Coordinates of C-alpha atoms and ligand atoms in Angstrom, one line a residue:
X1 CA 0.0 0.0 0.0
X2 CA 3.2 2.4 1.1
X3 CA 4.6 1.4 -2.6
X4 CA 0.8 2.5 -4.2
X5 CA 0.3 6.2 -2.4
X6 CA 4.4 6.8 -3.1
X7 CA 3.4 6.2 -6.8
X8 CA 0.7 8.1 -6.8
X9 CA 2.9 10.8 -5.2
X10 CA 5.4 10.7 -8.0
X11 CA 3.4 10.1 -11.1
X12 CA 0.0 12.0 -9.6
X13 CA -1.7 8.6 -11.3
X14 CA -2.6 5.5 -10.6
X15 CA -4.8 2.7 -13.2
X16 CA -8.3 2.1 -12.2
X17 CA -7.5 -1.4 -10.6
X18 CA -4.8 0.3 -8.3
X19 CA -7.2 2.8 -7.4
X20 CA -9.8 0.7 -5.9
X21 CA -7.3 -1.5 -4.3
X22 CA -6.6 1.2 -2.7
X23 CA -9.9 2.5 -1.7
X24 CA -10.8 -1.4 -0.9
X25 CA -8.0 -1.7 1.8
X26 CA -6.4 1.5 2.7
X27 CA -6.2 0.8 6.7
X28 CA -6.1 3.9 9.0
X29 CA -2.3 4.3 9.1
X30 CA -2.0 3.9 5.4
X31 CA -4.6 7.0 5.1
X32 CA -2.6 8.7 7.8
X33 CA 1.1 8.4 4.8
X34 CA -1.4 9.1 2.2
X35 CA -3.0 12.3 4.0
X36 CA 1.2 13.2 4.8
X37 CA 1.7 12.9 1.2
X38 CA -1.3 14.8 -0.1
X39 CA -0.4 17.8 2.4
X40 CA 3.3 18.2 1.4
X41 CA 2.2 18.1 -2.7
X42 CA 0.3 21.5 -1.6
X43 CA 3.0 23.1 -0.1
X44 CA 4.9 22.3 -3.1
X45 CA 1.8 24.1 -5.5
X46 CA 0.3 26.4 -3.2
X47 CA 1.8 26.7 0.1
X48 CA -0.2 26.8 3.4
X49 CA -2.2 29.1 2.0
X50 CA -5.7 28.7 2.0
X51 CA -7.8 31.3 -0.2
X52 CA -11.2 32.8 0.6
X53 CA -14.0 33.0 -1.8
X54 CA -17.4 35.0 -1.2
X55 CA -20.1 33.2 -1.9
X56 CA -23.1 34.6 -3.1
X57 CA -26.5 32.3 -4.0
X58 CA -28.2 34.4 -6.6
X59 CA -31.2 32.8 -6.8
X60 CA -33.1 29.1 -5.5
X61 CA -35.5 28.7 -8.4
X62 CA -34.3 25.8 -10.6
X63 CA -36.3 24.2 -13.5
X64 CA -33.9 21.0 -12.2
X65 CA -35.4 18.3 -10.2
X66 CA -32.1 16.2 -8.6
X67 CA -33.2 14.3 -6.2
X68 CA -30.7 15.3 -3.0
X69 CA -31.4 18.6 -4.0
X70 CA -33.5 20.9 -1.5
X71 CA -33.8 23.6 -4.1
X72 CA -35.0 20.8 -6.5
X73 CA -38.6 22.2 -8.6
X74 CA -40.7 19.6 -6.9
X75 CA -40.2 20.7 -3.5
X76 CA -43.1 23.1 -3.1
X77 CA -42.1 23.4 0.8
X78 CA -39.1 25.8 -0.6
X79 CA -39.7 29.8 -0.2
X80 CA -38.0 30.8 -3.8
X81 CA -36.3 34.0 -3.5
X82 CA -34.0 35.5 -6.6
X83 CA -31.6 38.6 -5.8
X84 CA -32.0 41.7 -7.8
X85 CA -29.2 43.2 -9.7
X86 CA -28.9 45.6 -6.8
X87 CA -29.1 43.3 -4.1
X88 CA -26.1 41.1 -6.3
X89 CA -23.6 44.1 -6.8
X90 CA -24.0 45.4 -3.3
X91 CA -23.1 41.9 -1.8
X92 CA -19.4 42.2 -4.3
X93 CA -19.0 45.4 -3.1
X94 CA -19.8 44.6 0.6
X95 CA -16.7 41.6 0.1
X96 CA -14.6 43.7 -2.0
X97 CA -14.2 46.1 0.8
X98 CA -13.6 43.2 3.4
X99 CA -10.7 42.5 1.1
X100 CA -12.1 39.8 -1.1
X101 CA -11.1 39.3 -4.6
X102 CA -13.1 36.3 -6.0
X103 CA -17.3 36.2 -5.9
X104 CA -18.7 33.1 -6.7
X105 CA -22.7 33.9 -8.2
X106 CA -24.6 30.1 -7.5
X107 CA -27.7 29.7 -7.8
X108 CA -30.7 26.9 -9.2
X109 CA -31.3 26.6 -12.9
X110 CA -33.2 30.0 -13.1
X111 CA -34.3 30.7 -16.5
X112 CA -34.7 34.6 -15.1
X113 CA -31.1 35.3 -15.4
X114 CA -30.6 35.5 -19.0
X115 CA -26.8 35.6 -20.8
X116 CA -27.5 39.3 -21.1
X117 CA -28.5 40.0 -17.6
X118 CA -25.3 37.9 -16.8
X119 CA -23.9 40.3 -18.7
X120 CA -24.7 43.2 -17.5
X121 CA -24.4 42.0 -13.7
X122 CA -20.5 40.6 -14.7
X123 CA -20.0 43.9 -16.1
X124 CA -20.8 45.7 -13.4
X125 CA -19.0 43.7 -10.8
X126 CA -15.9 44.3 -13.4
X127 CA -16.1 47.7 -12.9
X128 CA -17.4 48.0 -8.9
X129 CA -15.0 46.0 -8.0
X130 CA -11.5 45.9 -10.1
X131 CA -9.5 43.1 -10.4
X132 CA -11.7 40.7 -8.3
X133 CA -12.3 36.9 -10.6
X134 CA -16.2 36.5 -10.9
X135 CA -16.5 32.7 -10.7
X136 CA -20.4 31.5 -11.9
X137 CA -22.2 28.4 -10.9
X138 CA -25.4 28.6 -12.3
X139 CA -25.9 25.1 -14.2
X140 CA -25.9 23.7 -17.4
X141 CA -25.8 25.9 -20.2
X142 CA -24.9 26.2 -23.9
X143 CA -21.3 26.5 -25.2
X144 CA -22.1 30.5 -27.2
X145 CA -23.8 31.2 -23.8
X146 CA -20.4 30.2 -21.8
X147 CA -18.6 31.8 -24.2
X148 CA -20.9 35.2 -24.1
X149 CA -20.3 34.8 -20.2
X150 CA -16.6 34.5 -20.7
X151 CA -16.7 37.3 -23.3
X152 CA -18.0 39.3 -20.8
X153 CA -15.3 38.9 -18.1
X154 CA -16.3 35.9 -16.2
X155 CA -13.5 33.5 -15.0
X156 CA -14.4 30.3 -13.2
X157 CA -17.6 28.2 -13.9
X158 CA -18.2 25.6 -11.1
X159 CA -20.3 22.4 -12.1
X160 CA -20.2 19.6 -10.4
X161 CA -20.7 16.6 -12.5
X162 CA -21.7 14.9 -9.3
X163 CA -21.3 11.3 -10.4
X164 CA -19.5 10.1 -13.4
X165 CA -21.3 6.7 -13.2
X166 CA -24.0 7.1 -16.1
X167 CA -26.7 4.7 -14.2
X168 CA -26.3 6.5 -11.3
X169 CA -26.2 9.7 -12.8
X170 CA -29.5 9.1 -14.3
X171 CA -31.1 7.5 -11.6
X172 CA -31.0 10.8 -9.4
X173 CA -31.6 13.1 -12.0
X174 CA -34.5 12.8 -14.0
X175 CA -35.0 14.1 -17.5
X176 CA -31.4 14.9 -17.7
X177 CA -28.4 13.9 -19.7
X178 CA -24.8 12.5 -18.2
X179 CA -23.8 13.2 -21.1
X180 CA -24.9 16.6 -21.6
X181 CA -23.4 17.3 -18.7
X182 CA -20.1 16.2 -19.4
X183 CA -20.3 17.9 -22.7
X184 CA -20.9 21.2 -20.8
X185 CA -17.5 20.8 -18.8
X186 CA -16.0 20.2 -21.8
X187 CA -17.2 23.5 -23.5
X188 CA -16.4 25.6 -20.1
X189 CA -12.7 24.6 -20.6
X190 CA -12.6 24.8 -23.8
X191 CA -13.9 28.6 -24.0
X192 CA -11.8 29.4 -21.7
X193 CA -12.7 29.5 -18.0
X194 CA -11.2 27.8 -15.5
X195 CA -13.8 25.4 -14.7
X196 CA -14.5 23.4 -11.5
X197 CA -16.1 19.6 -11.3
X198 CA -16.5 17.6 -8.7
X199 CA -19.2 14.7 -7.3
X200 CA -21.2 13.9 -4.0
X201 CA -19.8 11.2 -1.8
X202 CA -22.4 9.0 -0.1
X203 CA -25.0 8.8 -2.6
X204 CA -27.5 5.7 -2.6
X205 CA -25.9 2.5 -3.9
X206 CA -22.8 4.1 -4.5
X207 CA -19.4 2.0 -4.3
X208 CA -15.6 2.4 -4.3
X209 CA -16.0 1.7 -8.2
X210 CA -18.4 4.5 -8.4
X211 CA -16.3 7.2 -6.9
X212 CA -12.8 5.3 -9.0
X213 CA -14.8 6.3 -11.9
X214 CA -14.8 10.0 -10.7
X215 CA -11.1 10.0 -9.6
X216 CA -10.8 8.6 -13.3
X217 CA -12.9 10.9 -14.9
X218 CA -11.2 13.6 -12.9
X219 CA -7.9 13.1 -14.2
X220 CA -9.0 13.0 -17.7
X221 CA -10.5 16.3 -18.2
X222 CA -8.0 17.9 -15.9
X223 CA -10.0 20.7 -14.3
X224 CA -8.9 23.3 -12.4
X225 CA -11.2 23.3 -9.5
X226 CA -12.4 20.4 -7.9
X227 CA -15.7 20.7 -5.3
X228 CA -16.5 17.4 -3.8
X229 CA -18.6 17.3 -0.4
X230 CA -21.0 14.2 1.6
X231 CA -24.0 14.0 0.3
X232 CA -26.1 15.0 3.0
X233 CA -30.2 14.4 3.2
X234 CA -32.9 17.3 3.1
X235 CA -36.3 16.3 4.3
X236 CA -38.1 17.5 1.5
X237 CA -36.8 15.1 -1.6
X238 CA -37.1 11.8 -2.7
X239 CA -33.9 10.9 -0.6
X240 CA -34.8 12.2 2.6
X241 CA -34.4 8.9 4.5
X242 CA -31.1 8.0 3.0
X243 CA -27.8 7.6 5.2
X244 CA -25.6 10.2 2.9
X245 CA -21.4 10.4 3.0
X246 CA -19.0 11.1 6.0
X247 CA -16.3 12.9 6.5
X248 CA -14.1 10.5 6.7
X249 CA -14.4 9.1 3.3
X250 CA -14.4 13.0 2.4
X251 CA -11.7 13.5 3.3
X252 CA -9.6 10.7 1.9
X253 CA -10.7 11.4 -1.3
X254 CA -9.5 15.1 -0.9
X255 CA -5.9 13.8 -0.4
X256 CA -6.5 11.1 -3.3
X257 CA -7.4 14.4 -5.7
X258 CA -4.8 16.4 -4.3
X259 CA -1.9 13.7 -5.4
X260 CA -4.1 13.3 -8.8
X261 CA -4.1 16.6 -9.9
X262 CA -1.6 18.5 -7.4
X263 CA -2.3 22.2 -9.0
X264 CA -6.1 22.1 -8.6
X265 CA -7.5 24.3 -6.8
X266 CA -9.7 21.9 -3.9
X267 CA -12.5 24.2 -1.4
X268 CA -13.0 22.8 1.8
X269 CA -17.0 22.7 1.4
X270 CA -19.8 23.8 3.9
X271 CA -21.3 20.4 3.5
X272 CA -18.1 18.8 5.0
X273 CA -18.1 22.0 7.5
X274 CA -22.2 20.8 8.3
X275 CA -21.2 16.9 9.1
X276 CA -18.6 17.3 11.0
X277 CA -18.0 20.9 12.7
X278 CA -13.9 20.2 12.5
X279 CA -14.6 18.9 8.8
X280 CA -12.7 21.7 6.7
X281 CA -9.4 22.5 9.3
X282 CA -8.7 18.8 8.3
X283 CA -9.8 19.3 4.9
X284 CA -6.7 21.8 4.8
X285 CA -4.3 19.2 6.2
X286 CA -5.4 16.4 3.7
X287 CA -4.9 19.4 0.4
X288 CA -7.5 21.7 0.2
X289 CA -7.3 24.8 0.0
X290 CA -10.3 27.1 -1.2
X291 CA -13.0 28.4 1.2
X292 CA -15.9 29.8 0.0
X293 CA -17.8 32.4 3.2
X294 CA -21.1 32.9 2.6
X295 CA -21.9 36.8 1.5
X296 CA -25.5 36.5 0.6
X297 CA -27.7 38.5 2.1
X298 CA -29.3 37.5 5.7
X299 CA -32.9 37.1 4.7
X300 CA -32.3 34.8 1.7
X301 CA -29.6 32.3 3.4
X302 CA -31.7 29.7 5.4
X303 CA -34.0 29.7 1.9
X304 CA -31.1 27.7 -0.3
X305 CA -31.3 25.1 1.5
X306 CA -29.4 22.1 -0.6
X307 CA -29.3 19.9 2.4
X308 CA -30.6 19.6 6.1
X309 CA -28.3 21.2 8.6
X310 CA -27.4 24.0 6.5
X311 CA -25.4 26.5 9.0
X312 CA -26.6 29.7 9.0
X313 CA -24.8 32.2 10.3
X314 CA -26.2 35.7 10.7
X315 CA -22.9 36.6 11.9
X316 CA -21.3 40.2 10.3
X317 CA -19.4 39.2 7.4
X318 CA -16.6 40.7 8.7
X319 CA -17.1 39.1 11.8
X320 CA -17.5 35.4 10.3
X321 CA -14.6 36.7 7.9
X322 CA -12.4 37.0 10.8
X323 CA -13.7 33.7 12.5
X324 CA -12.7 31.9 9.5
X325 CA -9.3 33.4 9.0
X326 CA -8.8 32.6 12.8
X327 CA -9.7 29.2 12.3
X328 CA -7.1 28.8 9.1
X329 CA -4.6 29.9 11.2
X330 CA -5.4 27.9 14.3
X331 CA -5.1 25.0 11.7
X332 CA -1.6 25.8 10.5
X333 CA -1.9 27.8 7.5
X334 CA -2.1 31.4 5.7
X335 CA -6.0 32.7 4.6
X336 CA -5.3 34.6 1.8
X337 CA -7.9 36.8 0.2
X338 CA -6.0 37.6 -3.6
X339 CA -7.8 36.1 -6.9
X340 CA -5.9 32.6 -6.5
X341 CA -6.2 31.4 -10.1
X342 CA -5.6 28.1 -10.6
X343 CA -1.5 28.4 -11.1
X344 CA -1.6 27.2 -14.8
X345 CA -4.4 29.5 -15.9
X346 CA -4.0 32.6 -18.0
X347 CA -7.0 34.5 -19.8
X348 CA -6.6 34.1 -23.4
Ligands
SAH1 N1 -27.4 24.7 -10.2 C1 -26.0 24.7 -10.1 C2 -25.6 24.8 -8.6 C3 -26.1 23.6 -7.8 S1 -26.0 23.8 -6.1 C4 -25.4 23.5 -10.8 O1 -26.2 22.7 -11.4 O2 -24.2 23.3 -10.8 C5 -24.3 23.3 -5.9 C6 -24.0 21.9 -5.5 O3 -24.6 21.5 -4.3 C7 -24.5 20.8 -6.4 O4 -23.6 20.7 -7.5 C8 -24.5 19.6 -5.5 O5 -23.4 18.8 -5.7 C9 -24.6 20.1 -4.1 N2 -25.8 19.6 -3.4 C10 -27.1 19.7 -3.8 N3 -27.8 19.1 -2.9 C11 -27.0 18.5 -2.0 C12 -27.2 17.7 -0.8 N4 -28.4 17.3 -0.5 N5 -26.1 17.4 -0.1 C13 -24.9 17.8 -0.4 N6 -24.7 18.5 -1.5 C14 -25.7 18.9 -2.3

């Protein structure tokens, strides 16, 4: 097992078969070299730092109906909210002046947000607030529209592709296309932006092989940003009474992508933050190193709720900004609020 994580180390790959061997039998001391392993390939990419992202969740209509999903079209119980224009600028503004320098926009498939109000909101974050990366997660879209987005100064698109097991795929979200989803990562990159993949961990009747075909997957497109995060239930979906993914497994398969694809950029996520409350500082340790604070206005937090459990701070921001650095630091490393692109990136 030493001989398979010190591979993986050196070449940053392993075949499928080694990779579920070593999911299959990785004993806790093994995990402890691979975690060791995983946390000095970040120093060697990006340091001990650990950048902050403000995150900002647009909107919780979606025309989408996955079935972990609290946000999901079926769920009548959710109160929809969307964030004007305004309400969107002001919360980049709010960050920019706390020192951030990246906004992530997320929000549900909402088919109010038009390219061209993208445009126009993009545009006027480019100008509010110079310099800062806009980073959008806002679904599945077409390539001219990523590329209009792009165009129009955005930098990072975040889509999960949240299982790269077709069946399973398909079997949580109905009426849509693994494919088409994959196709969409495909376009992202290809236009241009950085984009960001990633997969739930936990899901029903998923297995080592299951997540071996996302490490796989994973090292074939090559994205800059990697989310993953448990899978955790929300009582209003079809899923509700389902066990969901641990932290445990989490993080393993943090240090697994961080000796994959050591120049990714790899958040610590809330959901990991909601299961386990010490979930992200060890997140750090096993490679990540993205945090995304929440900026979204008060009111409209406890509304996108993707999961049960949710933590909703109505802390300051620059209160729970300075809570979170504290918490970095406590954990060994340097939060750092500067773009952090992806270090192989360059706008073309
Ligand atoms: N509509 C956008 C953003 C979706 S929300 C998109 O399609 O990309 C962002 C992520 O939250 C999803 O990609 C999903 O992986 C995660 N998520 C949704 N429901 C969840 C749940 N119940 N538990 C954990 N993560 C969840």
């Amino acid at each position: 097992m030493i001989h398979l994580i010190d591979k993986l180390f050196i070449n940053n790959s392993l075949t499928k078969e080694e990779l579920i061997f070593l999911l299959d039998n990785l004993t806790e001391s093994d995990r402890d070299y691979l975690i060791s392993k995983a946390y000095e390939t970040r120093l060697r990419t990006y340091g001990n730092t650990v950048f902050l992202r403000g995150l900002i969740e647009i909107t919780n209509y979606c025309k989408r109906d996955c079935c972990y999903c609290g946000i999901r079209a079926s769920n009548s119980s959710a109160q929809r909210y969307r964030l004007t224009e305004e309400e969107i600028l002001q919360a980049c503004i709010n960050g920019f002046e706390l020192g951030y320098r990246t906004f992530v926009l997320q929000g549900g498939e909402d088919a109010y947000f038009t390219d061209e109000k993208l445009i126009k909101i993009i545009s006027s974050i480019k100008s509010k607030c110079p310099e800062a990366a806009v980073t959008l997660s806002l679904g599945e879209k077409s390539e001219s529209s990523y590329k209009a987005l792009y165009d129009a100064g955005a930098d990072r698109y975040l889509l999960r592709h949240e299982t790269a097991t077709k069946s399973l795929y398909e079997s949580i979200h109905p009426n849509m296309s693994f494919e088409n989803r994959i196709e969409c990562l495909k376009d992202i990159k290809k236009v241009g932006l950085q984009v960001g993949a990633g997969f739930l961990i936990g899901l029903p009747n998923q297995t080592n092989r299951d997540i071996v075909n996302d490490l796989i997957f994973l090292k074939e497109l090559e994205p800059h940003m990697v989310g993953i995060g448990p899978f955790i239930p929300q009582k209003n979906t079809p899923l509700r009474d389902e066990k969901g993914g641990d932290s445990h497994t989490t993080i393993t398969l943090l240090a697994i992508i961080r000796l994959l694809l050591p120049n990714v950029l790899l958040p610590a996520t809330t959901a990991l933050g909601t299961i386990d409350s010490s979930g992200r500082e060890k997140a750090f340790k096993a490679g990540a190193n993205v945090i995304m604070p929440n900026l979204s206005p008060f009111e409209c937090r406890k509304k996108y709720a993707l999961y049960d459990g949710k933590v909703f701070t109505d802390t300051e921001s620059a209160e729970e900004k300075k809570k979170i650095e504290t918490k970095i630091k406590e954990a060994g490393f340097e939060p750092v609020l500067s773009r952090g692109d992806n270090i192989t990136w360059k706008r073309i």
